[in-house]
mmCIF file of N, CA, C and O in Angstrom:
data_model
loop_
_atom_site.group_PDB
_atom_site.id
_atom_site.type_symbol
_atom_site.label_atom_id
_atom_site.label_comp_id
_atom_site.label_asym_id
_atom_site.label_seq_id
_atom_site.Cartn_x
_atom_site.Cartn_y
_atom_site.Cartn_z
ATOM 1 N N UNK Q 1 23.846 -9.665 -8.027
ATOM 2 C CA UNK Q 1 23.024 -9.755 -9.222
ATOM 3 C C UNK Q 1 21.823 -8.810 -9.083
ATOM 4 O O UNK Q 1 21.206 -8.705 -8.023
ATOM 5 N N UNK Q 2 21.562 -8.229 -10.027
ATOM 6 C CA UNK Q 2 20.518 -6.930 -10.382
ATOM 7 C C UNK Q 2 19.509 -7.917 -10.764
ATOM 8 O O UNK Q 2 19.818 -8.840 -11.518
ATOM 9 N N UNK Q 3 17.962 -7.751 -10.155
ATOM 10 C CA UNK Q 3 17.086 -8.582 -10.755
ATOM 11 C C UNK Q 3 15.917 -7.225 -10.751
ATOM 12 O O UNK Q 3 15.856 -6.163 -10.131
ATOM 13 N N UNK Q 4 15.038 -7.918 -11.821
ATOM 14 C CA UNK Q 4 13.886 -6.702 -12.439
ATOM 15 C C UNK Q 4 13.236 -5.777 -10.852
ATOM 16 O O UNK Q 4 13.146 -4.570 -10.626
ATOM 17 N N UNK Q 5 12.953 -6.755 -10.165
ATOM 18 C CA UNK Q 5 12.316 -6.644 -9.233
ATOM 19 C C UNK Q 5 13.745 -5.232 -8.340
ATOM 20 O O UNK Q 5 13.320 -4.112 -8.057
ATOM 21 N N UNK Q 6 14.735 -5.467 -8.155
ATOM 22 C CA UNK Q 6 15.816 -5.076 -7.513
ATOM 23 C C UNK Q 6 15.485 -3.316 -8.317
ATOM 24 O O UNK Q 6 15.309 -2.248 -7.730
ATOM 25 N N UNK Q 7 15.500 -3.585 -9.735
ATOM 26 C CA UNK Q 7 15.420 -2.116 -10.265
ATOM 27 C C UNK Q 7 14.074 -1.597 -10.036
ATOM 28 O O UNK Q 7 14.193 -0.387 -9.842
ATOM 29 N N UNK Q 8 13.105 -1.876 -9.984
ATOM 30 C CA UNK Q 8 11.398 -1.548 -9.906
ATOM 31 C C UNK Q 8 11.472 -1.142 -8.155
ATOM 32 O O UNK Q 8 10.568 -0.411 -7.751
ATOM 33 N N UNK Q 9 12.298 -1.507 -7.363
ATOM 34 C CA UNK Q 9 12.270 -1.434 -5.808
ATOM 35 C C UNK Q 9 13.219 0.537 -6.050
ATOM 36 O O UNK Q 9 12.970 1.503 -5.329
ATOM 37 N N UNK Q 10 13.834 0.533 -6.774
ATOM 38 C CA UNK Q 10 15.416 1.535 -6.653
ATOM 39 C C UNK Q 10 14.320 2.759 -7.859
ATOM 40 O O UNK Q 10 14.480 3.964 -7.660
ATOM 41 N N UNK Q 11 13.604 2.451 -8.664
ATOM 42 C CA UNK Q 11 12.794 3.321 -9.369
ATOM 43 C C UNK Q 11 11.571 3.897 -8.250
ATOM 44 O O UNK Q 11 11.514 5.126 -8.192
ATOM 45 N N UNK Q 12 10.863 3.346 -7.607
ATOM 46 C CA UNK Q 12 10.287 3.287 -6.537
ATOM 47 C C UNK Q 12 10.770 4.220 -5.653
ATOM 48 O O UNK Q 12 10.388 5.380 -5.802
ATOM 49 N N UNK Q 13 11.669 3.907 -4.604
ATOM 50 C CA UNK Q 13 12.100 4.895 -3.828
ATOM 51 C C UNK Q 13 12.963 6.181 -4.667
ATOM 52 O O UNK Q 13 12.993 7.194 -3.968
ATOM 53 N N UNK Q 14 13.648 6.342 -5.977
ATOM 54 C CA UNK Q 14 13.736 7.190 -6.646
ATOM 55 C C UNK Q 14 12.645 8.395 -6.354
ATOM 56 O O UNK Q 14 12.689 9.462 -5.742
ATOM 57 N N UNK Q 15 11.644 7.678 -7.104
ATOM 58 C CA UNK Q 15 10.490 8.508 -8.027
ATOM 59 C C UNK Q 15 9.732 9.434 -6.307
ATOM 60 O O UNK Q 15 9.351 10.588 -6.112
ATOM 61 N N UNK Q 16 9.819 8.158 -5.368
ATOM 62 C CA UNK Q 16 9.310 9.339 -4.257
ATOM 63 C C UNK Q 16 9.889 9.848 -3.494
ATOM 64 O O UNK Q 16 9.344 10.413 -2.546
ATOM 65 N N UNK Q 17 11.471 9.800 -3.705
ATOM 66 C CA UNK Q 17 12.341 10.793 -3.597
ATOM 67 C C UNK Q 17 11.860 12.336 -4.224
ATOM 68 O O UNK Q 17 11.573 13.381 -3.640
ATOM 69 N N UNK Q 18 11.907 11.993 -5.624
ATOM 70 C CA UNK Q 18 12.221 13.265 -6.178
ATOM 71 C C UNK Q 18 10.458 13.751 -5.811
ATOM 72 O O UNK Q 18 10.480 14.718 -5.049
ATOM 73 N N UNK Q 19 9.049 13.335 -6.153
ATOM 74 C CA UNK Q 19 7.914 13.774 -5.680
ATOM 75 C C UNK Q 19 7.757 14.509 -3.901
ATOM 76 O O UNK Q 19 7.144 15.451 -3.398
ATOM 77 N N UNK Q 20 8.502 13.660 -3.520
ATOM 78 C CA UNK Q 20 9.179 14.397 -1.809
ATOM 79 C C UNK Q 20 9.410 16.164 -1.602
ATOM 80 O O UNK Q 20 8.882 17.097 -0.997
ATOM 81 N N UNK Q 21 10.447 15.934 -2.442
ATOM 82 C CA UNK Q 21 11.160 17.113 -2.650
ATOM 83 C C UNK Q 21 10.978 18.134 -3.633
ATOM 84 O O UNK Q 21 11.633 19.174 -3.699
ATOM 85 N N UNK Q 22 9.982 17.751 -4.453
ATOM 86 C CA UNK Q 22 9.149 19.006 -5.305
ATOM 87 C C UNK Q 22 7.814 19.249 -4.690
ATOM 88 O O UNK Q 22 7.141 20.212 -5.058
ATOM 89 N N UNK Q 23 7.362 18.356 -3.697
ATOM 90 C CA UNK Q 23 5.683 19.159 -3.030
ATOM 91 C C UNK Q 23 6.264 19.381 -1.371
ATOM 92 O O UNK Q 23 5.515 19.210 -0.409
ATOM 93 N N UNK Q 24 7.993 19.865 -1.207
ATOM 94 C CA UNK Q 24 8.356 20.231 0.207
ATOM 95 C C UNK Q 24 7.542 21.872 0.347
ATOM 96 O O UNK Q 24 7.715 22.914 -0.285
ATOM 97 N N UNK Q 25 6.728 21.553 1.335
ATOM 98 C CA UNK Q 25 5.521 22.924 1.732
ATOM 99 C C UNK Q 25 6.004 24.084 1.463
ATOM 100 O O UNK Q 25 5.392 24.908 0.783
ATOM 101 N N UNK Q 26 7.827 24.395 2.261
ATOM 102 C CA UNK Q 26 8.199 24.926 2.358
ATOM 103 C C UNK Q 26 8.840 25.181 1.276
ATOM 104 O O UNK Q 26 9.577 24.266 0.910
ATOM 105 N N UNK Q 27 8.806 26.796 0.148
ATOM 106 C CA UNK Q 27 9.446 27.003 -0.502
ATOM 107 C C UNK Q 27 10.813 26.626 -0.592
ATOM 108 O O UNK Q 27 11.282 25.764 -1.336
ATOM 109 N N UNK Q 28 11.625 27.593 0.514
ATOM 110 C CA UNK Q 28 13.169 27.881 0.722
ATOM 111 C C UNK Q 28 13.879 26.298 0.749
ATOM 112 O O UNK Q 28 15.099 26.192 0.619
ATOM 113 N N UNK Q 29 12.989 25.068 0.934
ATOM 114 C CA UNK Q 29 13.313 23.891 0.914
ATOM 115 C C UNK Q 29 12.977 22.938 -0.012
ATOM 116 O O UNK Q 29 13.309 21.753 -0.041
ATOM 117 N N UNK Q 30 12.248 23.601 -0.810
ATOM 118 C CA UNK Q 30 11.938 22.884 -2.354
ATOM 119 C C UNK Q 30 12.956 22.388 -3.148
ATOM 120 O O UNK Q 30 14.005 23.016 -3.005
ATOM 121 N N UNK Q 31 12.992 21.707 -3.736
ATOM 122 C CA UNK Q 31 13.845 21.024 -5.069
ATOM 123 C C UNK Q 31 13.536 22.333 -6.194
ATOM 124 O O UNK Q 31 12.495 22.778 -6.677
ATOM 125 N N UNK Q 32 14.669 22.618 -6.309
ATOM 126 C CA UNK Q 32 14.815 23.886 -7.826
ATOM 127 C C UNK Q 32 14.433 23.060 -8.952
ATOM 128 O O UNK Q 32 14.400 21.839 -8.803
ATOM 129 N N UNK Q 33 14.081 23.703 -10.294
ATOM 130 C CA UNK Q 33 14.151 22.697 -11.339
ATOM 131 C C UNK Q 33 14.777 22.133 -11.586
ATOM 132 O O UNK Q 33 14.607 20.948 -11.874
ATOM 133 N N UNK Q 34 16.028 22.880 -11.582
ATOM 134 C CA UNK Q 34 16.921 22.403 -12.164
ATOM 135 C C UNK Q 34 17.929 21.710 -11.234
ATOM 136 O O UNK Q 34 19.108 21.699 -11.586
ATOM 137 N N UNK Q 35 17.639 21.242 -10.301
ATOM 138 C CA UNK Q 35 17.656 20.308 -9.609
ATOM 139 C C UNK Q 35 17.189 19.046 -9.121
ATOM 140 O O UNK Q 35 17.768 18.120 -8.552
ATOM 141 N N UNK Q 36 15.650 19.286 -9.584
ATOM 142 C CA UNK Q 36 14.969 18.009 -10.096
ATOM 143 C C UNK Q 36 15.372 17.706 -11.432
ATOM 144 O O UNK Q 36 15.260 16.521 -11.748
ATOM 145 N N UNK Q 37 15.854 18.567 -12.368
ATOM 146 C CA UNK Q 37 16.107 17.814 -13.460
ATOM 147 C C UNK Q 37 17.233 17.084 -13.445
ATOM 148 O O UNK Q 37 17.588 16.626 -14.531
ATOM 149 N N UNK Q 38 17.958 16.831 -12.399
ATOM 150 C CA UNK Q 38 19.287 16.281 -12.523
ATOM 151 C C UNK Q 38 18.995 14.964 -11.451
ATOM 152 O O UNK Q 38 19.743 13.989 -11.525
ATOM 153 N N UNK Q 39 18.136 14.980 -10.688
ATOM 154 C CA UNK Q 39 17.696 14.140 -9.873
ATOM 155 C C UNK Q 39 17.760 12.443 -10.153
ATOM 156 O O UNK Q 39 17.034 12.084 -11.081
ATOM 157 N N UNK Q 40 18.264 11.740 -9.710
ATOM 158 C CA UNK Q 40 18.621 10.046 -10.596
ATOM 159 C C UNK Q 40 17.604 9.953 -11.094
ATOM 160 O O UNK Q 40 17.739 9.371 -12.171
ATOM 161 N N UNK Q 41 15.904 10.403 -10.761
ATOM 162 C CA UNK Q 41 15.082 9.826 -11.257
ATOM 163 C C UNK Q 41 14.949 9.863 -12.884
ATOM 164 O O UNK Q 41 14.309 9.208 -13.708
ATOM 165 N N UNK Q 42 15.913 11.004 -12.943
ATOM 166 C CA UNK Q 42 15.160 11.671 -14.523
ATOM 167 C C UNK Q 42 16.670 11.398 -15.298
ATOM 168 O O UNK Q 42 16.723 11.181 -16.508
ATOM 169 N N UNK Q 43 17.780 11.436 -14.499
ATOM 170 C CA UNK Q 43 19.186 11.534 -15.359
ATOM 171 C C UNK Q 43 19.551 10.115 -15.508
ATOM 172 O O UNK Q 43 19.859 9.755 -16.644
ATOM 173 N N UNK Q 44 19.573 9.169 -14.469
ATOM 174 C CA UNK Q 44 20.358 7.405 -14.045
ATOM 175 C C UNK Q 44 19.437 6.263 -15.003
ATOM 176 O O UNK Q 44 19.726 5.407 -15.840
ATOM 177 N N UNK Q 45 18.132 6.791 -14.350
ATOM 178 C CA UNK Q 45 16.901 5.318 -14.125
ATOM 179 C C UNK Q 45 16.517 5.256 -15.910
ATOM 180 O O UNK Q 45 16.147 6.177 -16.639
ATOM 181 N N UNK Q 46 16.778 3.760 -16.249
ATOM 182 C CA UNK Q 46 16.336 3.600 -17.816
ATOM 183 C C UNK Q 46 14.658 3.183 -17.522
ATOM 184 O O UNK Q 46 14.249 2.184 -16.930
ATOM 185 N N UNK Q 47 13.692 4.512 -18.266
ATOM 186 C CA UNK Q 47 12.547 4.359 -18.147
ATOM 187 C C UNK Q 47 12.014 3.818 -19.510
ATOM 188 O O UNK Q 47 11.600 4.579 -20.384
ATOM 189 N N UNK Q 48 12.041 2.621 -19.629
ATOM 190 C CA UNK Q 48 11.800 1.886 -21.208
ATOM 191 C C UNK Q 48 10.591 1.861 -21.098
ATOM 192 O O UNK Q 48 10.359 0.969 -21.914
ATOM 193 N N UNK Q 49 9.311 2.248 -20.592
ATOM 194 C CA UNK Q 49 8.056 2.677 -20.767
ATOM 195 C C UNK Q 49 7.360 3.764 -20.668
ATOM 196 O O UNK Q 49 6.981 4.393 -19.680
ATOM 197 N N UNK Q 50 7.210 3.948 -21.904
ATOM 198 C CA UNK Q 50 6.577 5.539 -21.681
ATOM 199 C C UNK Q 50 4.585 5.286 -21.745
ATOM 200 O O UNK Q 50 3.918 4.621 -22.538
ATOM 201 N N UNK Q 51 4.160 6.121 -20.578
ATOM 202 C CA UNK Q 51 2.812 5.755 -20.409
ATOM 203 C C UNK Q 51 2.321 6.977 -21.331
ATOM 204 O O UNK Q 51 2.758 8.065 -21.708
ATOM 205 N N UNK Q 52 0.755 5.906 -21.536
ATOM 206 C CA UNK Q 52 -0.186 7.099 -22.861
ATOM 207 C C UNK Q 52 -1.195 6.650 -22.038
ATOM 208 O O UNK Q 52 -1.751 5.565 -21.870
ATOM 209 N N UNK Q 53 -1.319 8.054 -21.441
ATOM 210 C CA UNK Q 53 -2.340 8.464 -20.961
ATOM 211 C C UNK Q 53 -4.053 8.313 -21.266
ATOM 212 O O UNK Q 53 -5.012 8.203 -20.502
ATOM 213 N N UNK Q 54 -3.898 8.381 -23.232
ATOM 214 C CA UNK Q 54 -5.215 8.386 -23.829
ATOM 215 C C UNK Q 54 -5.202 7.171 -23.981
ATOM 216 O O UNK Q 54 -6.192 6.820 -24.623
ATOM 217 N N UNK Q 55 -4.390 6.140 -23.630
ATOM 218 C CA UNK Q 55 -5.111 5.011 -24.184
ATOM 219 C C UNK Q 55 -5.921 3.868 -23.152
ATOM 220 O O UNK Q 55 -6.457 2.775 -23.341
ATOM 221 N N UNK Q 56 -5.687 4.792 -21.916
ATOM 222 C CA UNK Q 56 -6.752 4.062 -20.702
ATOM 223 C C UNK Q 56 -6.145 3.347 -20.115
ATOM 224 O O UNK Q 56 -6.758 2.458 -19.523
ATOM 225 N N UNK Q 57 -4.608 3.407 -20.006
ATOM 226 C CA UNK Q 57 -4.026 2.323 -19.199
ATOM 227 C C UNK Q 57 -4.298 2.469 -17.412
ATOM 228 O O UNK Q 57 -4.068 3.568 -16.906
ATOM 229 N N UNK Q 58 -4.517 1.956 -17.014
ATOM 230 C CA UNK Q 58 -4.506 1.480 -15.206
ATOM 231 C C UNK Q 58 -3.743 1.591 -14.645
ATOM 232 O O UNK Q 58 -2.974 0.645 -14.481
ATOM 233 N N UNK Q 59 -3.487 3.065 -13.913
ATOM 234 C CA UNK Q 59 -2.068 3.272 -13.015
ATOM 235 C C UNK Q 59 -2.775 3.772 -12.202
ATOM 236 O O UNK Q 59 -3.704 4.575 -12.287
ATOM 237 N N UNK Q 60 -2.175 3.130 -11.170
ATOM 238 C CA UNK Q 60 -2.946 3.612 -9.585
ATOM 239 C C UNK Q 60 -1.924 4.319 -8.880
ATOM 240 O O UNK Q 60 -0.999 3.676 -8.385
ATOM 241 N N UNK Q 61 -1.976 5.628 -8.767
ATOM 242 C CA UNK Q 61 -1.167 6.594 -7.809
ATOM 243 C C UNK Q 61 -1.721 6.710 -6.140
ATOM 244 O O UNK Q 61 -2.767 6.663 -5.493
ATOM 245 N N UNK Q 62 -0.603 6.847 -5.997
ATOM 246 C CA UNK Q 62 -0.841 6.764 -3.503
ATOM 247 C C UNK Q 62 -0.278 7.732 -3.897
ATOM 248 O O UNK Q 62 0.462 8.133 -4.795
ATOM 249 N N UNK Q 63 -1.133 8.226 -2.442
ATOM 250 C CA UNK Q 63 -0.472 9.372 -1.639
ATOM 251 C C UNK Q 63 0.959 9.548 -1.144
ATOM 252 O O UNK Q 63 1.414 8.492 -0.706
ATOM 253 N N UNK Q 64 1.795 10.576 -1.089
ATOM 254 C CA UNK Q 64 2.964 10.456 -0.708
ATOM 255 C C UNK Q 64 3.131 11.040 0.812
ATOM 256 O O UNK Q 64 2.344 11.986 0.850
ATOM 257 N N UNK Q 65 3.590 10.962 1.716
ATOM 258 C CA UNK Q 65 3.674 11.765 3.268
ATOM 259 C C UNK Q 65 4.609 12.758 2.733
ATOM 260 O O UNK Q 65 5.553 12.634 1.952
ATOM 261 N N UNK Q 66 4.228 13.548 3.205
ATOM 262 C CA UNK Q 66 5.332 14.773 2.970
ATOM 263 C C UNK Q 66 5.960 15.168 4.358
ATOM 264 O O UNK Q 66 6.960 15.886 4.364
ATOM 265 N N UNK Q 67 5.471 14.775 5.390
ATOM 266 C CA UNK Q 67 5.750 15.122 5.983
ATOM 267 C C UNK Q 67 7.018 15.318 7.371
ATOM 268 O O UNK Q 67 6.924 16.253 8.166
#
């Protein structure tokens, strides 16, 4: 059984998947665009919230290790 929590855990390691692999230091090892655009994060994951920025909502971003 798929529970909310189960998909918010799989969006999660998604999203810093694909952030991983678009700030890799190294060019020659970067995510292409068009390879992030195909990435589950952006093609699989149903993102039924779209954030607005202007309206002051409270999202707290961490740091990612890149390393």
């Amino acid at each position: 059984k798929v529970t909310i929590h189960t998909k918010r855990l799989v969006t999660l390691f998604a999203v810093n998947d694909l952030i991983k692999k678009c700030l890799t230091k190294e060019p020659a090892e970067r995510i292409s665009a068009a390879e992030a655009l195909n990435h589950i994060f952006i093609t699989k994951l149903n993102h039924s919230k779209t954030i607005d920025f202007t309206q002051g909502e409270n999202i707290a971003f961490h740091p990612v290790d890149i390393r």
